[in-house]
Amino acid sequence: MQKLKFGVLVFSLVTVCSLLFNVSAVYAMHISEGILPFNWALLWYVIAVPFVALGLSNLKKYSSVDLSFKPLVGLMAAVVFIISCMPVPVPTAGTCSHPCGTGISGILLGPTISILITAVALLIQALFLAHGGLSTWGADIVSMGVMGSFAGFLTFKLLRSIKVNMAVSGFIAGLLADWATYITTSIELASGIRGDSPFMPIFWKILIAFIPTQLPLGILEGVMTGGIVVLLYKKRPDLLIKMRVLRPEEAT
Amino acid sequence: MKEQSTENRVRKTGHREQVFFMCLLFSVFCLLDFPVIASEKWPGVDETVVEKVAEEHGRKASVPLINTDQGDLLLFLFLLGGAVGGFLAGYCWKTIITKRK
């Protein structure tokens, strides 16, 4: 009980202090308002909507079956929101960026529900935190929600199927979820702004510009993902079995 | 008696470790964030990559629908968001962990 109180206190203290001391305007990887032309912004919305709808349908289905599902969704929603707001200074690059958190939520909740909570987090950020934009909400859902969640989920499943250790699987899943998000952002940006110019040179230019910041941040995200998965495995293996993250024989 | 004093000693040592860890974490965050107060270093990647490349190709970011980037308002909203998110995360974590018991 003492350890739990300590954990909650540390988490709250870290969250509040990191925001208190960051007096400069906060920037993020989300595509800012107005950058994408209307037709491209619409296209990403069209791609995002079915995934969000499926996530909503799955959330209703799982919530009605299992009451312990709701606190896990609440936890992941908070984690994704905080992590995707959290600017981390990268000394090697001299810039800031943020991890995504969608790798963790993709593993623990499944990719479709992870996409739904990502969409909600991005909407709140676009409306109140000048983070991303409403016109680019669809594009940000596709990059961070769809690609990040599926990359994390599929990587974890694949590695666990070949008996890779839980911590290592979580780490690589988080890493690839982060990198998949930024590769998709590069694709969205390059395709939207290129005009008559060729796609590939702009895509590589954007991707290479992301590398100094996202290479170390991907590693950080991998560590966080592996850490949370292992912690839940130790504290509530039964919940991981219910969520089909683990098979029953793996929990013994 | 001996077992009780050993137990008390272990509890005190654990408590001291917790306090040390909290101070260390707090200091790391202060050190990381302090240069931000001093200057305009550490720009975000949306400024150095996204908006920069977009501007080179004739696309400019527009003002958000609800422009909260005014003075300290944005800082307040981030603090509020962080506090609410942190509380929600802690509360849900507690529910998940204690549910087993």
GROMACS .gro file of C-alpha atoms in nm:
model
  353
    1MET     CA    1   0.000   0.000   0.000
    2GLN     CA    2   0.288   0.231   0.088
    3LYS     CA    3   0.461   0.152  -0.242
    4LEU     CA    4   0.140   0.224  -0.426
    5LYS     CA    5   0.092   0.563  -0.257
    6PHE     CA    6   0.455   0.640  -0.331
    7GLY     CA    7   0.407   0.548  -0.697
    8VAL     CA    8   0.098   0.767  -0.734
    9LEU     CA    9   0.270   1.056  -0.559
   10VAL     CA   10   0.582   1.034  -0.776
   11PHE     CA   11   0.377   1.014  -1.092
   12SER     CA   12   0.168   1.319  -1.000
   13LEU     CA   13   0.473   1.515  -0.885
   14VAL     CA   14   0.666   1.439  -1.204
   15THR     CA   15   0.371   1.534  -1.423
   16VAL     CA   16   0.302   1.861  -1.246
   17CYS     CA   17   0.667   1.968  -1.217
   18SER     CA   18   0.751   1.895  -1.578
   19LEU     CA   19   0.471   2.127  -1.680
   20LEU     CA   20   0.536   2.393  -1.416
   21PHE     CA   21   0.896   2.444  -1.519
   22ASN     CA   22   0.840   2.439  -1.892
   23VAL     CA   23   0.760   2.806  -1.946
   24SER     CA   24   0.825   2.813  -2.319
   25ALA     CA   25   0.548   2.732  -2.564
   26VAL     CA   26   0.517   2.361  -2.613
   27TYR     CA   27   0.557   2.212  -2.955
   28ALA     CA   28   0.492   1.863  -3.078
   29MET     CA   29   0.515   1.636  -3.377
   30HIS     CA   30   0.146   1.677  -3.460
   31ILE     CA   31   0.088   1.843  -3.796
   32SER     CA   32  -0.014   2.201  -3.719
   33GLU     CA   33  -0.343   2.358  -3.817
   34GLY     CA   34  -0.377   2.454  -4.182
   35ILE     CA   35  -0.061   2.292  -4.315
   36LEU     CA   36  -0.232   2.021  -4.517
   37PRO     CA   37  -0.438   2.119  -4.824
   38PHE     CA   38  -0.811   2.053  -4.796
   39ASN     CA   39  -0.821   1.745  -5.023
   40TRP     CA   40  -0.538   1.571  -4.835
   41ALA     CA   41  -0.681   1.662  -4.496
   42LEU     CA   42  -1.015   1.513  -4.610
   43LEU     CA   43  -0.849   1.196  -4.735
   44TRP     CA   44  -0.687   1.129  -4.397
   45TYR     CA   45  -1.021   1.191  -4.225
   46VAL     CA   46  -1.186   0.937  -4.456
   47ILE     CA   47  -0.916   0.681  -4.367
   48ALA     CA   48  -0.935   0.754  -3.993
   49VAL     CA   49  -1.314   0.745  -3.944
   50PRO     CA   50  -1.373   0.368  -3.991
   51PHE     CA   51  -1.096   0.286  -3.742
   52VAL     CA   52  -1.239   0.523  -3.482
   53ALA     CA   53  -1.588   0.379  -3.539
   54LEU     CA   54  -1.456   0.026  -3.496
   55GLY     CA   55  -1.278   0.132  -3.178
   56LEU     CA   56  -1.600   0.274  -3.035
   57SER     CA   57  -1.788  -0.045  -3.121
   58ASN     CA   58  -1.520  -0.264  -2.956
   59LEU     CA   59  -1.510  -0.043  -2.648
   60LYS     CA   60  -1.885  -0.085  -2.595
   61LYS     CA   61  -1.860  -0.458  -2.654
   62TYR     CA   62  -1.571  -0.522  -2.409
   63SER     CA   63  -1.703  -0.283  -2.142
   64SER     CA   64  -2.034  -0.466  -2.122
   65VAL     CA   65  -1.858  -0.801  -2.081
   66ASP     CA   66  -1.590  -0.709  -1.826
   67LEU     CA   67  -1.607  -0.425  -1.570
   68SER     CA   68  -1.231  -0.437  -1.500
   69PHE     CA   69  -1.175  -0.322  -1.858
   70LYS     CA   70  -1.285   0.035  -1.785
   71PRO     CA   71  -1.004   0.130  -1.540
   72LEU     CA   72  -0.749  -0.005  -1.789
   73VAL     CA   73  -0.901   0.211  -2.066
   74GLY     CA   74  -0.898   0.510  -1.828
   75LEU     CA   75  -0.534   0.446  -1.742
   76MET     CA   76  -0.427   0.414  -2.106
   77ALA     CA   77  -0.627   0.723  -2.209
   78ALA     CA   78  -0.448   0.927  -1.942
   79VAL     CA   79  -0.110   0.777  -2.036
   80VAL     CA   80  -0.151   0.850  -2.408
   81PHE     CA   81  -0.272   1.204  -2.338
   82ILE     CA   82   0.012   1.288  -2.099
   83ILE     CA   83   0.285   1.118  -2.301
   84SER     CA   84   0.181   1.285  -2.626
   85CYS     CA   85   0.181   1.627  -2.452
   86MET     CA   86   0.513   1.574  -2.284
   87PRO     CA   87   0.796   1.757  -2.463
   88VAL     CA   88   1.122   1.575  -2.399
   89PRO     CA   89   1.441   1.770  -2.467
   90VAL     CA   90   1.688   1.567  -2.671
   91PRO     CA   91   2.039   1.699  -2.598
   92THR     CA   92   2.191   1.531  -2.904
   93ALA     CA   93   1.960   1.726  -3.134
   94GLY     CA   94   1.898   2.041  -2.932
   95THR     CA   95   1.524   2.009  -2.995
   96CYS     CA   96   1.218   1.874  -2.816
   97SER     CA   97   0.963   1.619  -2.921
   98HIS     CA   98   0.728   1.381  -2.752
   99PRO     CA   99   0.676   1.006  -2.741
  100CYS     CA  100   0.337   0.875  -2.849
  101GLY     CA  101   0.218   0.615  -2.599
  102THR     CA  102   0.019   0.434  -2.865
  103GLY     CA  103   0.251   0.136  -2.858
  104ILE     CA  104   0.160   0.068  -2.495
  105SER     CA  105  -0.211   0.122  -2.550
  106GLY     CA  106  -0.207  -0.089  -2.867
  107ILE     CA  107  -0.055  -0.381  -2.678
  108LEU     CA  108  -0.278  -0.360  -2.371
  109LEU     CA  109  -0.612  -0.258  -2.524
  110GLY     CA  110  -0.581  -0.377  -2.881
  111PRO     CA  111  -0.521  -0.143  -3.175
  112THR     CA  112  -0.880  -0.029  -3.242
  113ILE     CA  113  -0.953   0.093  -2.888
  114SER     CA  114  -0.607   0.249  -2.881
  115ILE     CA  115  -0.701   0.444  -3.195
  116LEU     CA  116  -1.018   0.567  -3.027
  117ILE     CA  117  -0.841   0.698  -2.716
  118THR     CA  118  -0.572   0.854  -2.935
  119ALA     CA  119  -0.842   1.036  -3.132
  120VAL     CA  120  -0.989   1.175  -2.810
  121ALA     CA  121  -0.647   1.283  -2.678
  122LEU     CA  122  -0.563   1.452  -3.008
  123LEU     CA  123  -0.898   1.634  -3.016
  124ILE     CA  124  -0.848   1.776  -2.666
  125GLN     CA  125  -0.497   1.884  -2.759
  126ALA     CA  126  -0.615   2.047  -3.085
  127LEU     CA  127  -0.900   2.234  -2.915
  128PHE     CA  128  -0.735   2.354  -2.595
  129LEU     CA  129  -0.359   2.311  -2.613
  130ALA     CA  130  -0.273   2.455  -2.958
  131HIS     CA  131  -0.130   2.112  -3.032
  132GLY     CA  132  -0.199   1.979  -3.381
  133GLY     CA  133  -0.518   2.107  -3.542
  134LEU     CA  134  -0.878   2.029  -3.629
  135SER     CA  135  -0.810   2.022  -4.003
  136THR     CA  136  -0.518   1.785  -3.944
  137TRP     CA  137  -0.694   1.574  -3.679
  138GLY     CA  138  -0.759   1.297  -3.932
  139ALA     CA  139  -0.395   1.289  -4.041
  140ASP     CA  140  -0.272   1.286  -3.680
  141ILE     CA  141  -0.514   1.000  -3.595
  142VAL     CA  142  -0.379   0.798  -3.888
  143SER     CA  143  -0.013   0.854  -3.798
  144MET     CA  144  -0.021   0.832  -3.419
  145GLY     CA  145  -0.335   0.627  -3.367
  146VAL     CA  146  -0.360   0.385  -3.655
  147MET     CA  147   0.004   0.332  -3.750
  148GLY     CA  148   0.143   0.365  -3.397
  149SER     CA  149  -0.112   0.130  -3.241
  150PHE     CA  150  -0.095  -0.136  -3.512
  151ALA     CA  151   0.285  -0.124  -3.527
  152GLY     CA  152   0.310  -0.171  -3.150
  153PHE     CA  153   0.041  -0.439  -3.132
  154LEU     CA  154   0.161  -0.648  -3.428
  155THR     CA  155   0.528  -0.625  -3.329
  156PHE     CA  156   0.450  -0.741  -2.976
  157LYS     CA  157   0.233  -1.029  -3.095
  158LEU     CA  158   0.490  -1.142  -3.347
  159LEU     CA  159   0.779  -1.134  -3.099
  160ARG     CA  160   0.577  -1.314  -2.829
  161SER     CA  161   0.476  -1.581  -3.078
  162ILE     CA  162   0.845  -1.666  -3.125
  163LYS     CA  163   0.895  -1.672  -2.745
  164VAL     CA  164   1.085  -1.344  -2.713
  165ASN     CA  165   1.104  -1.215  -2.356
  166MET     CA  166   0.817  -0.987  -2.239
  167ALA     CA  167   1.040  -0.686  -2.164
  168VAL     CA  168   1.227  -0.709  -2.496
  169SER     CA  169   0.903  -0.754  -2.691
  170GLY     CA  170   0.754  -0.448  -2.519
  171PHE     CA  171   1.068  -0.245  -2.584
  172ILE     CA  172   1.084  -0.324  -2.957
  173ALA     CA  173   0.708  -0.274  -2.995
  174GLY     CA  174   0.728   0.072  -2.834
  175LEU     CA  175   1.029   0.164  -3.044
  176LEU     CA  176   0.867   0.063  -3.372
  177ALA     CA  177   0.535   0.226  -3.276
  178ASP     CA  178   0.716   0.557  -3.228
  179TRP     CA  179   0.913   0.529  -3.551
  180ALA     CA  180   0.607   0.415  -3.750
  181THR     CA  181   0.424   0.729  -3.631
  182TYR     CA  182   0.695   0.961  -3.758
  183ILE     CA  183   0.744   0.776  -4.085
  184THR     CA  184   0.370   0.814  -4.147
  185THR     CA  185   0.385   1.183  -4.053
  186SER     CA  186   0.663   1.224  -4.310
  187ILE     CA  187   0.447   1.054  -4.574
  188GLU     CA  188   0.144   1.270  -4.489
  189LEU     CA  189   0.345   1.590  -4.495
  190ALA     CA  190   0.539   1.509  -4.811
  191SER     CA  191   0.227   1.407  -5.003
  192GLY     CA  192   0.032   1.714  -4.885
  193ILE     CA  193   0.286   1.991  -4.943
  194ARG     CA  194   0.478   1.869  -5.249
  195GLY     CA  195   0.257   2.034  -5.510
  196ASP     CA  196   0.417   1.950  -5.847
  197SER     CA  197   0.751   1.845  -5.694
  198PRO     CA  198   0.843   1.476  -5.675
  199PHE     CA  199   0.738   1.294  -5.359
  200MET     CA  200   1.050   1.099  -5.260
  201PRO     CA  201   1.304   1.384  -5.216
  202ILE     CA  202   1.064   1.573  -4.985
  203PHE     CA  203   0.977   1.256  -4.794
  204TRP     CA  204   1.345   1.177  -4.730
  205LYS     CA  205   1.417   1.536  -4.637
  206ILE     CA  206   1.146   1.534  -4.369
  207LEU     CA  207   1.232   1.187  -4.241
  208ILE     CA  208   1.603   1.266  -4.212
  209ALA     CA  209   1.516   1.588  -4.027
  210PHE     CA  210   1.316   1.383  -3.772
  211ILE     CA  211   1.593   1.128  -3.712
  212PRO     CA  212   1.817   1.314  -3.460
  213THR     CA  213   1.519   1.366  -3.228
  214GLN     CA  214   1.314   1.054  -3.289
  215LEU     CA  215   1.594   0.800  -3.279
  216PRO     CA  216   1.663   0.853  -2.906
  217LEU     CA  217   1.296   0.924  -2.829
  218GLY     CA  218   1.196   0.595  -2.987
  219ILE     CA  219   1.437   0.422  -2.750
  220LEU     CA  220   1.283   0.609  -2.456
  221GLU     CA  221   0.937   0.505  -2.569
  222GLY     CA  222   1.057   0.146  -2.599
  223VAL     CA  223   1.185   0.154  -2.242
  224MET     CA  224   0.855   0.299  -2.115
  225THR     CA  225   0.651   0.043  -2.309
  226GLY     CA  226   0.857  -0.252  -2.190
  227GLY     CA  227   0.848  -0.119  -1.834
  228ILE     CA  228   0.471  -0.077  -1.819
  229VAL     CA  229   0.403  -0.415  -1.978
  230VAL     CA  230   0.636  -0.592  -1.732
  231LEU     CA  231   0.491  -0.402  -1.435
  232LEU     CA  232   0.138  -0.503  -1.527
  233TYR     CA  233   0.257  -0.859  -1.583
  234LYS     CA  234   0.388  -0.868  -1.225
  235LYS     CA  235   0.092  -0.693  -1.065
  236ARG     CA  236  -0.206  -0.816  -1.267
  237PRO     CA  237  -0.120  -1.110  -1.493
  238ASP     CA  238  -0.489  -1.210  -1.483
  239LEU     CA  239  -0.583  -0.881  -1.651
  240LEU     CA  240  -0.327  -0.941  -1.926
  241ILE     CA  241  -0.477  -1.286  -1.981
  242LYS     CA  242  -0.826  -1.134  -2.004
  243MET     CA  243  -0.698  -0.878  -2.258
  244ARG     CA  244  -0.529  -1.161  -2.452
  245VAL     CA  245  -0.186  -1.003  -2.410
  246LEU     CA  246  -0.077  -1.326  -2.237
  247ARG     CA  247  -0.182  -1.687  -2.267
  248PRO     CA  248  -0.277  -1.854  -1.937
  249GLU     CA  249   0.026  -2.085  -1.943
  250GLU     CA  250   0.259  -1.781  -1.980
  251ALA     CA  251   0.141  -1.633  -1.650
  252THR     CA  252   0.260  -1.925  -1.433
  253MET     CA  253   1.162  -0.817   1.961
  254LYS     CA  254   1.469  -0.858   1.741
  255GLU     CA  255   1.247  -0.930   1.439
  256GLN     CA  256   1.044  -0.613   1.507
  257SER     CA  257   1.355  -0.390   1.524
  258THR     CA  258   1.489  -0.549   1.203
  259GLU     CA  259   1.153  -0.484   1.040
  260ASN     CA  260   1.158  -0.119   1.157
  261ARG     CA  261   1.510  -0.078   1.026
  262VAL     CA  262   1.411  -0.217   0.686
  263ARG     CA  263   1.105   0.009   0.674
  264LYS     CA  264   1.315   0.320   0.760
  265THR     CA  265   1.576   0.225   0.498
  266GLY     CA  266   1.302   0.181   0.238
  267HIS     CA  267   1.153   0.518   0.329
  268ARG     CA  268   1.494   0.689   0.300
  269GLU     CA  269   1.543   0.531  -0.042
  270GLN     CA  270   1.206   0.657  -0.156
  271VAL     CA  271   1.282   1.013  -0.044
  272PHE     CA  272   1.624   0.999  -0.212
  273PHE     CA  273   1.471   0.873  -0.536
  274MET     CA  274   1.206   1.146  -0.534
  275CYS     CA  275   1.468   1.417  -0.477
  276LEU     CA  276   1.684   1.273  -0.755
  277LEU     CA  277   1.395   1.264  -0.999
  278PHE     CA  278   1.291   1.618  -0.908
  279SER     CA  279   1.649   1.743  -0.956
  280VAL     CA  280   1.679   1.575  -1.296
  281PHE     CA  281   1.362   1.745  -1.411
  282CYS     CA  282   1.477   2.081  -1.279
  283LEU     CA  283   1.810   2.043  -1.458
  284LEU     CA  284   1.645   1.938  -1.780
  285ASP     CA  285   1.394   2.221  -1.777
  286PHE     CA  286   1.603   2.505  -1.632
  287PRO     CA  287   1.766   2.605  -1.967
  288VAL     CA  288   1.414   2.644  -2.109
  289ILE     CA  289   1.346   2.925  -1.864
  290ALA     CA  290   1.673   3.096  -1.954
  291SER     CA  291   1.636   3.113  -2.333
  292GLU     CA  292   1.445   3.014  -2.646
  293LYS     CA  293   1.652   2.700  -2.703
  294TRP     CA  294   1.500   2.354  -2.739
  295PRO     CA  295   1.243   2.425  -3.010
  296GLY     CA  296   0.995   2.152  -3.089
  297VAL     CA  297   1.020   1.941  -3.404
  298ASP     CA  298   0.702   2.091  -3.542
  299GLU     CA  299   0.886   2.424  -3.558
  300THR     CA  300   1.221   2.288  -3.679
  301VAL     CA  301   1.084   2.023  -3.917
  302VAL     CA  302   0.711   2.031  -3.992
  303GLU     CA  303   0.646   2.405  -4.020
  304LYS     CA  304   0.989   2.479  -4.168
  305VAL     CA  305   0.951   2.229  -4.455
  306ALA     CA  306   0.589   2.328  -4.509
  307GLU     CA  307   0.685   2.695  -4.539
  308GLU     CA  308   0.955   2.611  -4.793
  309HIS     CA  309   0.679   2.461  -5.006
  310GLY     CA  310   0.432   2.743  -4.966
  311ARG     CA  311   0.219   2.608  -4.680
  312LYS     CA  312   0.189   2.807  -4.355
  313ALA     CA  313   0.040   2.701  -4.026
  314SER     CA  314  -0.274   2.893  -3.936
  315VAL     CA  315  -0.403   3.011  -3.601
  316PRO     CA  316  -0.593   2.739  -3.412
  317LEU     CA  317  -0.972   2.766  -3.379
  318ILE     CA  318  -0.937   2.832  -3.007
  319ASN     CA  319  -0.608   3.019  -2.977
  320THR     CA  320  -0.488   2.945  -2.626
  321ASP     CA  321  -0.128   3.034  -2.707
  322GLN     CA  322  -0.154   3.369  -2.533
  323GLY     CA  323   0.070   3.469  -2.249
  324ASP     CA  324   0.065   3.212  -1.970
  325LEU     CA  325  -0.278   3.072  -2.063
  326LEU     CA  326  -0.128   2.781  -2.254
  327LEU     CA  327   0.102   2.700  -1.963
  328PHE     CA  328  -0.197   2.695  -1.729
  329LEU     CA  329  -0.392   2.465  -1.961
  330PHE     CA  330  -0.099   2.225  -1.992
  331LEU     CA  331  -0.067   2.223  -1.614
  332LEU     CA  332  -0.439   2.157  -1.577
  333GLY     CA  333  -0.430   1.883  -1.840
  334GLY     CA  334  -0.126   1.726  -1.677
  335ALA     CA  335  -0.279   1.739  -1.330
  336VAL     CA  336  -0.611   1.589  -1.443
  337GLY     CA  337  -0.436   1.326  -1.655
  338GLY     CA  338  -0.195   1.242  -1.373
  339PHE     CA  339  -0.478   1.210  -1.122
  340LEU     CA  340  -0.682   0.993  -1.360
  341ALA     CA  341  -0.382   0.770  -1.430
  342GLY     CA  342  -0.304   0.732  -1.059
  343TYR     CA  343  -0.667   0.662  -0.969
  344CYS     CA  344  -0.711   0.402  -1.245
  345TRP     CA  345  -0.380   0.239  -1.155
  346LYS     CA  346  -0.492   0.211  -0.794
  347THR     CA  347  -0.823   0.058  -0.904
  348ILE     CA  348  -0.645  -0.196  -1.124
  349ILE     CA  349  -0.390  -0.297  -0.860
  350THR     CA  350  -0.621  -0.312  -0.560
  351LYS     CA  351  -0.894  -0.495  -0.751
  352ARG     CA  352  -0.692  -0.814  -0.728
  353LYS     CA  353  -0.682  -0.790  -0.349
   0.00000   0.00000   0.00000
